[in-house]
PDB file of C-alpha atoms and ligand atoms in Angstrom:
ATOM      1  CA  UNK A  69       0.000   0.000   0.000  1.00  0.00           C
ATOM      2  CA  UNK A  70       1.178   3.492  -0.814  1.00  0.00           C
ATOM      3  CA  UNK A  71       0.397   6.465   1.377  1.00  0.00           C
ATOM      4  CA  UNK A  72       0.999  10.084   0.485  1.00  0.00           C
ATOM      5  CA  UNK A  73       2.445  12.145   3.332  1.00  0.00           C
ATOM      6  CA  UNK A  74       2.354  15.924   3.150  1.00  0.00           C
ATOM      7  CA  UNK A  75       3.717  18.307   5.737  1.00  0.00           C
ATOM      8  CA  UNK A  76       4.456  21.982   6.343  1.00  0.00           C
ATOM      9  CA  UNK A  77       2.735  23.499   3.330  1.00  0.00           C
ATOM     10  CA  UNK A  78       2.276  26.776   5.243  1.00  0.00           C
ATOM     11  CA  UNK A  79      -0.564  27.691   2.877  1.00  0.00           C
ATOM     12  CA  UNK A  80      -1.551  31.308   3.392  1.00  0.00           C
ATOM     13  CA  UNK A  81       2.065  32.312   3.766  1.00  0.00           C
ATOM     14  CA  UNK A  82       2.606  30.554   0.430  1.00  0.00           C
ATOM     15  CA  UNK A  83       0.123  30.255  -2.373  1.00  0.00           C
ATOM     16  CA  UNK A  84      -0.512  26.534  -2.797  1.00  0.00           C
ATOM     17  CA  UNK A  85      -3.444  24.488  -4.029  1.00  0.00           C
ATOM     18  CA  UNK A  86      -3.577  21.069  -2.364  1.00  0.00           C
ATOM     19  CA  UNK A  87      -5.994  19.610  -4.962  1.00  0.00           C
ATOM     20  CA  UNK A  88      -3.565  20.462  -7.796  1.00  0.00           C
ATOM     21  CA  UNK A  89      -0.654  18.992  -5.886  1.00  0.00           C
ATOM     22  CA  UNK A  90      -2.658  15.878  -5.067  1.00  0.00           C
ATOM     23  CA  UNK A  91      -3.709  15.404  -8.697  1.00  0.00           C
ATOM     24  CA  UNK A  92      -0.143  15.827  -9.883  1.00  0.00           C
ATOM     25  CA  UNK A  93       1.268  13.318  -7.421  1.00  0.00           C
ATOM     26  CA  UNK A  94      -1.597  10.879  -8.035  1.00  0.00           C
ATOM     27  CA  UNK A  95      -0.581  10.469 -11.700  1.00  0.00           C
ATOM     28  CA  UNK A  96       2.286   8.233 -10.566  1.00  0.00           C
ATOM     29  CA  UNK A  97       0.823   6.508  -7.530  1.00  0.00           C
ATOM     30  CA  UNK A  98      -2.306   4.800  -6.366  1.00  0.00           C
ATOM     31  CA  UNK A  99      -2.800   6.123  -2.856  1.00  0.00           C
ATOM     32  CA  UNK A 100      -5.009   4.504  -0.294  1.00  0.00           C
ATOM     33  CA  UNK A 101      -4.511   7.272   2.243  1.00  0.00           C
ATOM     34  CA  UNK A 102      -3.161  10.781   2.675  1.00  0.00           C
ATOM     35  CA  UNK A 103      -1.617  11.774   5.996  1.00  0.00           C
ATOM     36  CA  UNK A 104      -0.734  15.395   6.753  1.00  0.00           C
ATOM     37  CA  UNK A 105       1.729  16.206   9.513  1.00  0.00           C
ATOM     38  CA  UNK A 106       0.736  19.734  10.418  1.00  0.00           C
ATOM     39  CA  UNK A 107       1.385  23.356   9.517  1.00  0.00           C
ATOM     40  CA  UNK A 108      -0.532  22.747   6.299  1.00  0.00           C
ATOM     41  CA  UNK A 109      -2.228  26.123   6.866  1.00  0.00           C
ATOM     42  CA  UNK A 110      -0.207  28.971   8.373  1.00  0.00           C
ATOM     43  CA  UNK A 111      -2.249  30.989  10.857  1.00  0.00           C
ATOM     44  CA  UNK A 112       0.799  32.599  12.460  1.00  0.00           C
ATOM     45  CA  UNK A 113       1.869  34.666   9.485  1.00  0.00           C
ATOM     46  CA  UNK A 114      -1.594  35.523   8.180  1.00  0.00           C
ATOM     47  CA  UNK A 115      -4.736  37.158   9.488  1.00  0.00           C
ATOM     48  CA  UNK A 116      -7.010  34.360  10.610  1.00  0.00           C
ATOM     49  CA  UNK A 117     -10.221  35.327   8.755  1.00  0.00           C
ATOM     50  CA  UNK A 118      -8.429  36.226   5.502  1.00  0.00           C
ATOM     51  CA  UNK A 119      -6.463  33.004   5.654  1.00  0.00           C
ATOM     52  CA  UNK A 120      -9.584  30.873   6.132  1.00  0.00           C
ATOM     53  CA  UNK A 121     -11.322  32.521   3.165  1.00  0.00           C
ATOM     54  CA  UNK A 122      -8.265  32.231   0.915  1.00  0.00           C
ATOM     55  CA  UNK A 123      -7.780  28.599   1.840  1.00  0.00           C
ATOM     56  CA  UNK A 124     -11.359  27.368   1.647  1.00  0.00           C
ATOM     57  CA  UNK A 125     -10.403  24.871  -1.062  1.00  0.00           C
ATOM     58  CA  UNK A 126      -7.364  23.676   0.827  1.00  0.00           C
ATOM     59  CA  UNK A 127      -9.377  23.235   4.022  1.00  0.00           C
ATOM     60  CA  UNK A 128     -11.901  21.235   2.024  1.00  0.00           C
ATOM     61  CA  UNK A 129      -9.103  19.027   0.766  1.00  0.00           C
ATOM     62  CA  UNK A 130      -7.880  18.352   4.297  1.00  0.00           C
ATOM     63  CA  UNK A 131     -11.442  17.606   5.390  1.00  0.00           C
ATOM     64  CA  UNK A 132     -12.232  15.238   2.534  1.00  0.00           C
ATOM     65  CA  UNK A 133      -8.980  13.482   1.731  1.00  0.00           C
ATOM     66  CA  UNK A 134      -6.689  13.428   4.710  1.00  0.00           C
ATOM     67  CA  UNK A 135      -5.909  12.145   8.139  1.00  0.00           C
ATOM     68  CA  UNK A 136      -4.643  15.333   9.758  1.00  0.00           C
ATOM     69  CA  UNK A 137      -2.223  15.971  12.568  1.00  0.00           C
ATOM     70  CA  UNK A 138      -2.035  19.518  13.797  1.00  0.00           C
ATOM     71  CA  UNK A 139       1.098  21.598  13.977  1.00  0.00           C
ATOM     72  CA  UNK A 140       2.037  24.727  15.875  1.00  0.00           C
ATOM     73  CA  UNK A 141       1.083  27.039  12.981  1.00  0.00           C
ATOM     74  CA  UNK A 142      -2.407  25.520  12.557  1.00  0.00           C
ATOM     75  CA  UNK A 143      -2.987  24.505  16.144  1.00  0.00           C
ATOM     76  CA  UNK A 144      -6.439  26.070  16.467  1.00  0.00           C
ATOM     77  CA  UNK A 145      -7.918  24.690  13.220  1.00  0.00           C
ATOM     78  CA  UNK A 146      -9.909  21.969  15.043  1.00  0.00           C
ATOM     79  CA  UNK A 147     -11.569  24.752  17.080  1.00  0.00           C
ATOM     80  CA  UNK A 148     -12.610  26.813  14.070  1.00  0.00           C
ATOM     81  CA  UNK A 149     -13.204  24.304  11.261  1.00  0.00           C
ATOM     82  CA  UNK A 150     -14.947  20.947  11.164  1.00  0.00           C
ATOM     83  CA  UNK A 151     -11.727  19.136  10.336  1.00  0.00           C
ATOM     84  CA  UNK A 152     -10.861  16.301  12.664  1.00  0.00           C
ATOM     85  CA  UNK A 153      -7.277  16.639  13.856  1.00  0.00           C
ATOM     86  CA  UNK A 154      -5.020  14.324  15.809  1.00  0.00           C
ATOM     87  CA  UNK A 155      -2.111  15.350  18.005  1.00  0.00           C
ATOM     88  CA  UNK A 156      -0.469  12.053  17.167  1.00  0.00           C
ATOM     89  CA  UNK A 157      -1.493   9.229  14.900  1.00  0.00           C
ATOM     90  CA  UNK A 158      -0.385   5.618  14.930  1.00  0.00           C
ATOM     91  CA  UNK A 159      -0.454   3.381  11.879  1.00  0.00           C
ATOM     92  CA  UNK A 160       1.436   0.170  11.138  1.00  0.00           C
ATOM     93  CA  UNK A 161       4.072   0.554  13.851  1.00  0.00           C
ATOM     94  CA  UNK A 162       4.805   4.205  13.099  1.00  0.00           C
ATOM     95  CA  UNK A 163       3.881   7.233  15.169  1.00  0.00           C
ATOM     96  CA  UNK A 164       3.183  10.419  13.273  1.00  0.00           C
ATOM     97  CA  UNK A 165       3.539  13.753  15.061  1.00  0.00           C
ATOM     98  CA  UNK A 166       4.110  17.294  13.875  1.00  0.00           C
ATOM     99  CA  UNK A 167       7.402  17.706  15.752  1.00  0.00           C
ATOM    100  CA  UNK A 168       6.987  20.882  17.802  1.00  0.00           C
ATOM    101  CA  UNK A 169       6.534  18.649  20.846  1.00  0.00           C
ATOM    102  CA  UNK A 170      10.269  17.961  20.806  1.00  0.00           C
ATOM    103  CA  UNK A 171      11.095  21.658  20.982  1.00  0.00           C
ATOM    104  CA  UNK A 172       9.168  21.987  24.221  1.00  0.00           C
ATOM    105  CA  UNK A 173      11.319  19.187  25.659  1.00  0.00           C
ATOM    106  CA  UNK A 174      14.611  20.872  24.794  1.00  0.00           C
ATOM    107  CA  UNK A 175      16.814  21.297  27.817  1.00  0.00           C
ATOM    108  CA  UNK A 176      17.727  24.866  26.787  1.00  0.00           C
ATOM    109  CA  UNK A 177      14.136  25.924  27.361  1.00  0.00           C
ATOM    110  CA  UNK A 178      13.900  25.209  31.102  1.00  0.00           C
ATOM    111  CA  UNK A 179      11.294  27.890  31.612  1.00  0.00           C
ATOM    112  CA  UNK A 180       8.961  26.691  28.889  1.00  0.00           C
ATOM    113  CA  UNK A 181       6.624  23.776  29.508  1.00  0.00           C
ATOM    114  CA  UNK A 182       4.555  21.925  26.900  1.00  0.00           C
ATOM    115  CA  UNK A 183       1.545  23.914  28.144  1.00  0.00           C
ATOM    116  CA  UNK A 184       3.366  27.242  27.715  1.00  0.00           C
ATOM    117  CA  UNK A 185       4.384  26.249  24.223  1.00  0.00           C
ATOM    118  CA  UNK A 186       0.788  25.446  23.276  1.00  0.00           C
ATOM    119  CA  UNK A 187      -0.421  28.745  24.764  1.00  0.00           C
ATOM    120  CA  UNK A 188       2.048  30.648  22.583  1.00  0.00           C
ATOM    121  CA  UNK A 189       1.131  28.600  19.512  1.00  0.00           C
ATOM    122  CA  UNK A 190      -2.580  29.314  20.028  1.00  0.00           C
ATOM    123  CA  UNK A 191      -2.053  33.029  20.604  1.00  0.00           C
ATOM    124  CA  UNK A 192       0.055  33.289  17.464  1.00  0.00           C
ATOM    125  CA  UNK A 193      -2.787  31.708  15.454  1.00  0.00           C
ATOM    126  CA  UNK A 194      -5.393  34.162  16.694  1.00  0.00           C
ATOM    127  CA  UNK A 195      -3.518  37.463  16.763  1.00  0.00           C
ATOM    128  CA  UNK A 196      -3.317  39.852  13.835  1.00  0.00           C
ATOM    129  CA  UNK A 197      -0.452  39.681  11.377  1.00  0.00           C
ATOM    130  CA  UNK A 198       1.634  42.664  12.600  1.00  0.00           C
ATOM    131  CA  UNK A 199       1.446  41.533  16.233  1.00  0.00           C
ATOM    132  CA  UNK A 200       2.180  37.939  15.299  1.00  0.00           C
ATOM    133  CA  UNK A 201       5.231  39.133  13.363  1.00  0.00           C
ATOM    134  CA  UNK A 202       6.636  40.831  16.441  1.00  0.00           C
ATOM    135  CA  UNK A 203       5.810  37.817  18.634  1.00  0.00           C
ATOM    136  CA  UNK A 204       7.445  35.444  16.163  1.00  0.00           C
ATOM    137  CA  UNK A 205      10.565  37.584  16.089  1.00  0.00           C
ATOM    138  CA  UNK A 206      10.790  37.540  19.896  1.00  0.00           C
ATOM    139  CA  UNK A 207       9.990  33.849  19.978  1.00  0.00           C
ATOM    140  CA  UNK A 208      12.794  33.226  17.457  1.00  0.00           C
ATOM    141  CA  UNK A 209      15.339  34.923  19.727  1.00  0.00           C
ATOM    142  CA  UNK A 210      13.972  33.091  22.752  1.00  0.00           C
ATOM    143  CA  UNK A 211      13.963  29.706  20.973  1.00  0.00           C
ATOM    144  CA  UNK A 212      17.403  29.954  19.442  1.00  0.00           C
ATOM    145  CA  UNK A 213      19.124  31.253  22.570  1.00  0.00           C
ATOM    146  CA  UNK A 214      22.879  30.909  22.212  1.00  0.00           C
ATOM    147  CA  UNK A 215      22.642  27.952  19.832  1.00  0.00           C
ATOM    148  CA  UNK A 216      22.982  28.285  16.100  1.00  0.00           C
ATOM    149  CA  UNK A 217      20.063  26.843  14.144  1.00  0.00           C
ATOM    150  CA  UNK A 218      22.107  23.968  12.708  1.00  0.00           C
ATOM    151  CA  UNK A 219      23.327  22.960  16.138  1.00  0.00           C
ATOM    152  CA  UNK A 220      19.771  23.243  17.400  1.00  0.00           C
ATOM    153  CA  UNK A 221      18.333  20.959  14.735  1.00  0.00           C
ATOM    154  CA  UNK A 222      21.022  18.370  15.466  1.00  0.00           C
ATOM    155  CA  UNK A 223      20.059  18.525  19.130  1.00  0.00           C
ATOM    156  CA  UNK A 224      16.373  18.166  18.297  1.00  0.00           C
ATOM    157  CA  UNK A 225      17.073  15.078  16.217  1.00  0.00           C
ATOM    158  CA  UNK A 226      19.176  13.556  19.007  1.00  0.00           C
ATOM    159  CA  UNK A 227      16.418  14.235  21.492  1.00  0.00           C
ATOM    160  CA  UNK A 228      13.838  12.726  19.128  1.00  0.00           C
ATOM    161  CA  UNK A 229      15.899   9.526  19.067  1.00  0.00           C
ATOM    162  CA  UNK A 230      15.852   9.366  22.845  1.00  0.00           C
ATOM    163  CA  UNK A 231      12.164  10.199  23.183  1.00  0.00           C
ATOM    164  CA  UNK A 232      10.596   8.215  20.368  1.00  0.00           C
ATOM    165  CA  UNK A 233      10.704   4.915  18.538  1.00  0.00           C
ATOM    166  CA  UNK A 234       9.415   4.719  14.981  1.00  0.00           C
ATOM    167  CA  UNK A 235       8.398   8.312  14.697  1.00  0.00           C
ATOM    168  CA  UNK A 236       7.785  10.385  11.570  1.00  0.00           C
ATOM    169  CA  UNK A 237       7.579  14.153  11.775  1.00  0.00           C
ATOM    170  CA  UNK A 238       7.853  17.409   9.844  1.00  0.00           C
ATOM    171  CA  UNK A 239       8.226  20.847  11.463  1.00  0.00           C
ATOM    172  CA  UNK A 240      11.952  21.220  10.710  1.00  0.00           C
ATOM    173  CA  UNK A 241      11.580  21.078   6.918  1.00  0.00           C
ATOM    174  CA  UNK A 242      14.488  18.647   6.853  1.00  0.00           C
ATOM    175  CA  UNK A 243      14.850  15.135   5.510  1.00  0.00           C
ATOM    176  CA  UNK A 244      16.535  12.512   7.607  1.00  0.00           C
ATOM    177  CA  UNK A 245      15.981   8.774   7.722  1.00  0.00           C
ATOM    178  CA  UNK A 246      17.759   6.505  10.174  1.00  0.00           C
ATOM    179  CA  UNK A 247      15.318   3.605  10.480  1.00  0.00           C
ATOM    180  CA  UNK A 248      13.369   4.532  13.563  1.00  0.00           C
ATOM    181  CA  UNK A 249      13.194   8.295  13.118  1.00  0.00           C
ATOM    182  CA  UNK A 250      12.193  10.096   9.986  1.00  0.00           C
ATOM    183  CA  UNK A 251      11.960  13.819   9.460  1.00  0.00           C
ATOM    184  CA  UNK A 252      10.274  14.934   6.273  1.00  0.00           C
ATOM    185  CA  UNK A 253      10.905  17.954   4.062  1.00  0.00           C
ATOM    186  CA  UNK A 254       8.270  20.636   3.587  1.00  0.00           C
ATOM    187  CA  UNK A 255       5.627  20.825   0.903  1.00  0.00           C
ATOM    188  CA  UNK A 256       6.260  24.597   0.731  1.00  0.00           C
ATOM    189  CA  UNK A 257       9.807  23.745  -0.382  1.00  0.00           C
ATOM    190  CA  UNK A 258       8.272  21.497  -3.060  1.00  0.00           C
ATOM    191  CA  UNK A 259       8.717  18.067  -1.489  1.00  0.00           C
ATOM    192  CA  UNK A 260       6.278  15.283  -0.743  1.00  0.00           C
ATOM    193  CA  UNK A 261       6.749  11.773   0.648  1.00  0.00           C
ATOM    194  CA  UNK A 262       5.407   8.397  -0.408  1.00  0.00           C
ATOM    195  CA  UNK A 263       5.357   5.658   2.203  1.00  0.00           C
ATOM    196  CA  UNK A 264       5.318   2.186   0.773  1.00  0.00           C
ATOM    197  CA  UNK A 265       3.988   0.267   3.774  1.00  0.00           C
ATOM    198  CA  UNK A 266       4.824  -3.161   2.354  1.00  0.00           C
ATOM    199  CA  UNK A 267       8.498  -2.390   1.780  1.00  0.00           C
ATOM    200  CA  UNK A 268       8.427   0.005   4.728  1.00  0.00           C
ATOM    201  CA  UNK A 269      10.139   2.599   2.632  1.00  0.00           C
ATOM    202  CA  UNK A 270       9.754   6.377   2.766  1.00  0.00           C
ATOM    203  CA  UNK A 271      10.698   8.051  -0.483  1.00  0.00           C
ATOM    204  CA  UNK A 272      11.006  11.778  -1.013  1.00  0.00           C
ATOM    205  CA  UNK A 273       9.899  13.343  -4.284  1.00  0.00           C
ATOM    206  CA  UNK A 274      10.198  16.827  -5.688  1.00  0.00           C
ATOM    207  CA  UNK A 275       7.082  18.417  -7.171  1.00  0.00           C
ATOM    208  CA  UNK A 276       7.493  19.508 -10.759  1.00  0.00           C
TER     209      UNK A 276
HETATM  210 MN1   MN B  67       5.883  23.580  12.811  1.00  0.00          MN
END
């Protein structure tokens, strides 16, 4: 069985049509399922109402075609749309999460709990674009601390290995595959993933 996995489209920030992308990718595969790993809609960098109107089609796609996991940038979508969202989803020995959960476990954020992280994520979704921009800037400084981004991502991946077995996540827009942990590249960078469940193989493709 082949499953299409999409993550981090950040629609709203970027102009993407999920139906077009789906139709393009479907030419080569016969999917039984589509799983999305969060941040498919970006409510942090857009005004909420405008974003919902602009992405009506995309939201419809998520509703009709996908098993959805929510990310930090679309955290409040289950509250404001009729889409069913999971925080984590288990299928055939793999756990699917968005990935922001790992950030909240980083040891360099001793003063930020999972609950605090979620509060920030929610507020960023609801506040207007200029305010969210300022908050995101401050959050970026706070998150990065003294670590460079590359060092930080390495640390996140190490922590993911300690915390999880057989986990697949997006959030970092990076591809890495070492058997029990897989991080997938972002749809907004033009990548999608096909999971062949029989061979247990995750293959990355570039949209063209
Ligand atoms: Mn994210």
